[in-house]
Amino acid sequence: MNKKVANWRQKCVSDRVFDIVVAALLVILFIVVAYPLYFVILASVSDPLLVSKGKVLLWPKGMSLFGFQKVFEDTRIWTGLKNTLIYTVFGTAVNMFATLPAAYALSRKDLRGRKTIMMIFVFTMFFNGGLVPTYLLMQNLHLTNTIWVFIIPFAVNVYNLIIARTFFENSIPQELHEAASLDGCSDFKFFTSVAIPLSKAIVSVIMLYYMVAHWNDFFTGLIYIRDQSLNPLQLVLREILIVNNVFGTGGTGGGGLGSYDQVYADTVKYAIIIISSLPMLIVYPFIQKHFEKGVMIGAIKG
């Protein structure tokens, strides 16, 4: 009996030590991941000279909004912000209207040829024509230098389609559809009135994915847009960043521009990181409660 008690106590001690070690590793990992983000926030609102000397570690010092002031002084940023909001809102709406009906239809076992259609979708995840043929296609479709190049080519993301289809397939009972059909409910009515209201989790997740993709998209504007009035915010911020890098290293304006200008160029970098990331960070908490549930239900069968 005493031996069993001793073994039980030893096991409890081992479990407690294991929990302490795991908790300590998680705390260290959190600090490693979170501190660089925290430092960017500190550096963006601190005196650039103090930041460059390494005196800003845990708290902001010499409060300064120089970086934000320099960024917002560029009038292009307001045009870019307006464009990105249009691309994000309108593009996400198109994405949802295209992805959710397709996912629901492919989740229905009575859809003929659904496996073939799904294979065609999946094929596009692994093979594409490449950048040059794609550019020529966009040019022939007269999409270059228009807002439609941000929306139409990316109407459906196959990865999101698969997640949504799996969710509908495993979370909407077939018996529920049969009962609704007996009451005279059409497929479209069932989708809009039953399936979508029961799928708030996956709808929130897919919407967040699309919103983040549109908000962060600068490559599309870089390749297909020549009219600066159509540039998205990320491309405008990229151009501001490049200009400040050149200015900070003395690439323009002669030899008098030394490390002093580089200090302020770095401050602008920090401000740009905050400006480009903050809107999505604000949106995320409102749909965070659906996020984990939506991804797990859409990813696990049964």
Coordinates of C-alpha atoms in Angstrom, one line a residue:
M1 CA 0.0 0.0 0.0
N2 CA 2.8 2.4 0.9
K3 CA 4.5 1.6 -2.3
K4 CA 1.4 2.5 -4.3
V5 CA 1.1 5.8 -2.4
A6 CA 4.8 6.5 -3.1
N7 CA 4.4 5.8 -6.8
W8 CA 1.3 8.0 -7.0
R9 CA 3.1 10.9 -5.3
Q10 CA 6.1 10.4 -7.6
K11 CA 3.7 10.5 -10.6
C12 CA 2.1 13.7 -9.3
V13 CA 5.4 15.3 -8.8
S14 CA 6.5 14.3 -12.3
D15 CA 3.3 15.7 -13.8
R16 CA 3.7 18.9 -11.9
V17 CA 7.3 19.3 -13.1
F18 CA 6.2 18.6 -16.7
D19 CA 3.4 21.2 -16.5
I20 CA 5.9 23.8 -15.1
V21 CA 8.4 23.1 -17.9
V22 CA 5.7 23.3 -20.6
A23 CA 4.3 26.5 -19.1
A24 CA 7.8 28.0 -19.0
L25 CA 8.6 27.1 -22.6
L26 CA 5.2 28.6 -23.7
V27 CA 6.0 31.8 -21.9
I28 CA 9.4 32.0 -23.5
L29 CA 7.9 31.3 -26.9
F30 CA 5.3 34.0 -26.4
I31 CA 7.9 36.5 -25.5
V32 CA 10.0 35.6 -28.5
V33 CA 7.0 36.0 -30.8
A34 CA 5.3 39.0 -29.1
Y35 CA 8.2 41.2 -28.2
P36 CA 9.2 42.2 -31.8
L37 CA 5.7 43.2 -32.5
Y38 CA 5.6 45.2 -29.2
F39 CA 8.9 46.8 -30.0
V40 CA 7.6 48.0 -33.4
I41 CA 4.7 49.7 -31.6
L42 CA 7.2 51.3 -29.1
A43 CA 9.6 52.4 -31.8
S44 CA 6.8 54.0 -33.9
V45 CA 5.8 56.4 -31.1
S46 CA 9.2 57.0 -29.5
D47 CA 12.0 59.5 -30.3
P48 CA 13.8 58.1 -33.3
L49 CA 17.2 59.1 -31.9
L50 CA 16.5 57.2 -28.6
V51 CA 15.3 54.2 -30.6
S52 CA 18.5 54.1 -32.7
K53 CA 20.7 54.3 -29.6
G54 CA 18.9 51.2 -28.1
K55 CA 17.4 53.1 -25.2
V56 CA 13.8 52.0 -26.0
L57 CA 13.2 48.5 -24.7
L58 CA 10.0 48.2 -22.6
W59 CA 8.4 51.6 -22.6
P60 CA 8.1 54.4 -25.1
K61 CA 10.5 57.3 -24.5
G62 CA 10.4 60.8 -25.9
M63 CA 6.9 60.4 -27.4
S64 CA 7.1 61.3 -31.1
L65 CA 4.7 60.7 -34.0
F66 CA 7.2 61.7 -36.6
G67 CA 6.9 58.5 -38.6
F68 CA 3.1 58.7 -38.8
Q69 CA 3.3 62.4 -39.7
K70 CA 5.6 61.7 -42.6
V71 CA 3.5 58.9 -43.9
F72 CA 0.2 60.8 -43.7
E73 CA 1.7 63.9 -45.3
D74 CA 1.9 61.9 -48.5
T75 CA -1.5 62.6 -50.2
R76 CA -1.2 59.3 -52.1
I77 CA -1.9 57.4 -48.9
W78 CA -5.5 58.6 -48.7
T79 CA -6.1 57.5 -52.3
G80 CA -4.5 54.2 -51.6
L81 CA -6.6 53.7 -48.5
K82 CA -9.8 54.5 -50.4
N83 CA -8.8 52.0 -53.1
T84 CA -7.9 49.3 -50.7
L85 CA -11.2 49.7 -48.8
I86 CA -13.1 49.3 -52.1
Y87 CA -11.1 46.3 -53.2
T88 CA -11.4 44.7 -49.8
V89 CA -15.2 45.2 -49.3
F90 CA -16.3 44.7 -52.9
G91 CA -13.8 41.9 -53.5
T92 CA -14.7 40.0 -50.3
A93 CA -18.4 40.3 -51.2
V94 CA -17.7 38.8 -54.7
N95 CA -15.6 36.1 -53.1
M96 CA -18.3 35.1 -50.6
F97 CA -21.0 35.1 -53.3
A98 CA -18.9 32.8 -55.5
T99 CA -17.3 30.5 -52.9
L100 CA -20.2 29.7 -50.6
P101 CA -22.8 28.6 -53.3
A102 CA -20.1 26.6 -55.1
A103 CA -19.0 24.9 -51.8
Y104 CA -22.6 24.0 -50.9
A105 CA -23.3 22.6 -54.3
L106 CA -20.2 20.5 -54.2
S107 CA -21.1 19.2 -50.8
R108 CA -24.4 17.7 -52.1
K109 CA -24.0 14.0 -52.8
D110 CA -26.7 14.2 -55.4
L111 CA -24.8 16.6 -57.6
R112 CA -23.7 14.7 -60.7
G113 CA -20.0 15.0 -61.6
R114 CA -19.1 16.7 -58.4
K115 CA -15.9 14.7 -58.0
T116 CA -14.7 15.7 -61.5
I117 CA -15.6 19.3 -60.8
M118 CA -13.7 19.2 -57.5
M119 CA -10.6 17.6 -59.2
I120 CA -10.6 20.5 -61.7
F121 CA -10.6 23.0 -58.9
V122 CA -7.9 21.1 -57.0
F123 CA -5.8 20.9 -60.2
T124 CA -5.6 24.7 -60.3
M125 CA -3.9 24.7 -56.8
F126 CA -0.9 22.9 -58.2
F127 CA -0.6 24.0 -61.8
N128 CA -1.0 27.4 -63.5
G129 CA 0.2 29.1 -66.6
G130 CA 2.8 31.3 -64.9
L131 CA 3.2 35.0 -64.6
V132 CA 3.8 36.0 -68.3
P133 CA 0.8 33.9 -69.7
T134 CA -1.4 35.2 -66.9
Y135 CA -0.4 38.8 -67.7
L136 CA -1.2 38.3 -71.4
L137 CA -4.5 36.8 -70.5
M138 CA -5.4 39.7 -68.2
Q139 CA -4.4 42.1 -71.0
N140 CA -6.5 40.3 -73.6
L141 CA -9.5 40.4 -71.2
H142 CA -8.9 44.2 -70.8
L143 CA -8.6 43.8 -67.0
T144 CA -5.2 45.4 -66.7
N145 CA -5.2 48.9 -65.2
T146 CA -8.8 48.5 -63.9
I147 CA -10.2 47.7 -60.5
W148 CA -11.5 44.4 -61.9
V149 CA -8.1 42.9 -61.9
F150 CA -8.2 42.8 -58.1
I151 CA -11.5 41.1 -58.0
I152 CA -12.4 38.8 -61.0
P153 CA -9.2 36.6 -61.2
F154 CA -9.4 35.9 -57.4
A155 CA -13.1 35.3 -57.1
V156 CA -12.7 31.8 -55.7
N157 CA -9.8 30.6 -53.6
V158 CA -9.7 26.8 -53.8
Y159 CA -8.4 26.3 -50.3
N160 CA -11.3 28.3 -48.9
L161 CA -13.7 26.4 -51.2
I162 CA -12.5 23.0 -49.8
I163 CA -12.9 24.2 -46.2
A164 CA -16.4 25.5 -46.8
R165 CA -17.4 22.4 -48.7
T166 CA -16.2 20.1 -46.0
F167 CA -18.1 22.2 -43.4
F168 CA -21.3 21.9 -45.3
E169 CA -20.8 18.2 -46.0
N170 CA -20.2 17.3 -42.3
S171 CA -22.3 19.9 -40.4
I172 CA -25.5 20.2 -42.4
P173 CA -27.4 16.9 -42.0
Q174 CA -28.9 15.3 -45.1
E175 CA -32.1 14.6 -43.1
L176 CA -32.5 18.3 -42.5
H177 CA -32.5 18.9 -46.3
E178 CA -35.0 16.0 -46.8
A179 CA -37.3 17.4 -44.2
A180 CA -37.2 20.9 -45.8
S181 CA -37.8 19.4 -49.2
L182 CA -41.0 17.6 -48.0
D183 CA -42.2 21.1 -46.8
G184 CA -41.7 22.4 -50.3
C185 CA -38.4 24.2 -49.7
S186 CA -36.3 24.6 -52.8
D187 CA -32.5 24.1 -52.9
F188 CA -31.8 27.8 -53.1
K189 CA -34.2 28.5 -50.3
F190 CA -32.6 25.9 -48.1
F191 CA -29.2 27.3 -48.8
T192 CA -30.1 30.9 -48.0
S193 CA -32.5 30.2 -45.1
V194 CA -31.1 27.1 -43.4
A195 CA -27.5 26.3 -44.5
I196 CA -26.0 29.8 -44.3
P197 CA -27.6 30.7 -40.9
L198 CA -26.2 27.5 -39.5
S199 CA -22.8 28.2 -40.9
K200 CA -21.8 31.5 -39.2
A201 CA -18.5 30.0 -38.0
I202 CA -17.2 29.0 -41.4
V203 CA -18.6 32.2 -43.1
S204 CA -16.7 34.3 -40.6
V205 CA -13.5 32.3 -41.1
I206 CA -13.7 32.5 -44.9
M207 CA -14.6 36.2 -44.8
L208 CA -11.5 36.9 -42.7
Y209 CA -9.2 35.0 -45.0
Y210 CA -10.5 36.9 -48.0
M211 CA -10.4 40.3 -46.3
V212 CA -6.8 39.8 -45.2
A213 CA -5.8 38.6 -48.7
H214 CA -7.3 41.7 -50.3
W215 CA -6.0 44.1 -47.7
N216 CA -2.4 42.8 -48.0
D217 CA -2.4 42.5 -51.8
F218 CA 0.2 44.7 -53.4
F219 CA 1.6 42.3 -56.0
T220 CA -1.5 42.6 -58.2
G221 CA -1.2 46.4 -58.3
L222 CA 2.6 46.1 -58.9
I223 CA 2.1 43.9 -62.0
Y224 CA -1.2 44.9 -63.6
I225 CA -1.7 48.6 -62.6
R226 CA 0.0 51.6 -64.2
D227 CA -2.4 54.3 -63.2
Q228 CA -1.3 55.5 -59.7
S229 CA -4.8 56.6 -58.9
L230 CA -5.7 52.9 -58.7
N231 CA -2.8 51.8 -56.5
P232 CA -3.8 50.0 -53.3
L233 CA -2.6 51.1 -49.9
Q234 CA 0.1 48.4 -49.6
L235 CA 1.7 49.5 -52.9
V236 CA 1.6 53.2 -51.8
L237 CA 3.2 52.2 -48.5
R238 CA 5.8 50.2 -50.4
E239 CA 6.7 53.2 -52.5
I240 CA 7.0 55.4 -49.4
L241 CA 9.2 52.8 -47.8
I242 CA 11.5 52.6 -50.8
V243 CA 11.8 56.4 -51.1
N244 CA 12.7 56.7 -47.4
N245 CA 15.3 53.9 -47.7
V246 CA 17.0 55.7 -50.6
F247 CA 16.8 59.0 -48.7
G248 CA 18.1 57.5 -45.5
T249 CA 21.1 55.9 -47.2
G250 CA 22.0 59.1 -49.1
G251 CA 21.0 57.7 -52.5
T252 CA 19.5 61.0 -53.5
G253 CA 20.4 64.6 -52.8
G254 CA 24.2 64.3 -52.5
G255 CA 26.6 63.3 -49.8
G256 CA 25.3 65.3 -46.8
L257 CA 22.7 62.7 -45.9
G258 CA 24.2 60.4 -43.3
S259 CA 23.0 58.2 -40.4
Y260 CA 20.7 61.0 -39.1
D261 CA 18.4 60.5 -42.1
Q262 CA 18.5 56.7 -41.7
V263 CA 17.2 57.1 -38.2
Y264 CA 14.1 58.9 -39.3
A265 CA 13.7 56.5 -42.3
D266 CA 13.6 53.6 -39.8
T267 CA 10.9 55.4 -37.9
V268 CA 8.8 55.7 -41.0
K269 CA 9.2 51.9 -41.5
Y270 CA 7.8 51.2 -38.1
A271 CA 4.9 53.6 -38.7
I272 CA 4.2 51.8 -42.0
I273 CA 4.1 48.4 -40.3
I274 CA 1.5 49.7 -37.8
I275 CA -0.6 51.4 -40.5
S276 CA -0.7 48.3 -42.7
S277 CA -1.5 45.9 -39.9
L278 CA -3.8 47.7 -37.6
P279 CA -7.1 47.5 -39.5
M280 CA -7.0 43.7 -39.7
L281 CA -6.0 43.5 -36.0
I282 CA -9.0 45.6 -35.2
V283 CA -11.4 43.3 -37.2
Y284 CA -10.0 40.0 -35.9
P285 CA -11.4 40.2 -32.3
F286 CA -14.9 40.6 -33.5
I287 CA -14.8 37.2 -35.4
Q288 CA -12.2 35.4 -33.2
K289 CA -14.9 33.5 -31.4
H290 CA -15.9 31.8 -34.6
F291 CA -12.4 31.4 -36.0
E292 CA -11.1 28.2 -34.2
K293 CA -14.5 26.5 -34.4
G294 CA -14.9 27.2 -38.1
V295 CA -11.5 26.0 -39.1
M296 CA -11.7 22.8 -37.1
I297 CA -15.2 21.8 -38.2
G298 CA -14.3 22.5 -41.8
A299 CA -11.0 20.5 -41.5
I300 CA -12.1 17.4 -39.6
K301 CA -14.3 14.8 -41.2
G302 CA -17.0 13.1 -39.1

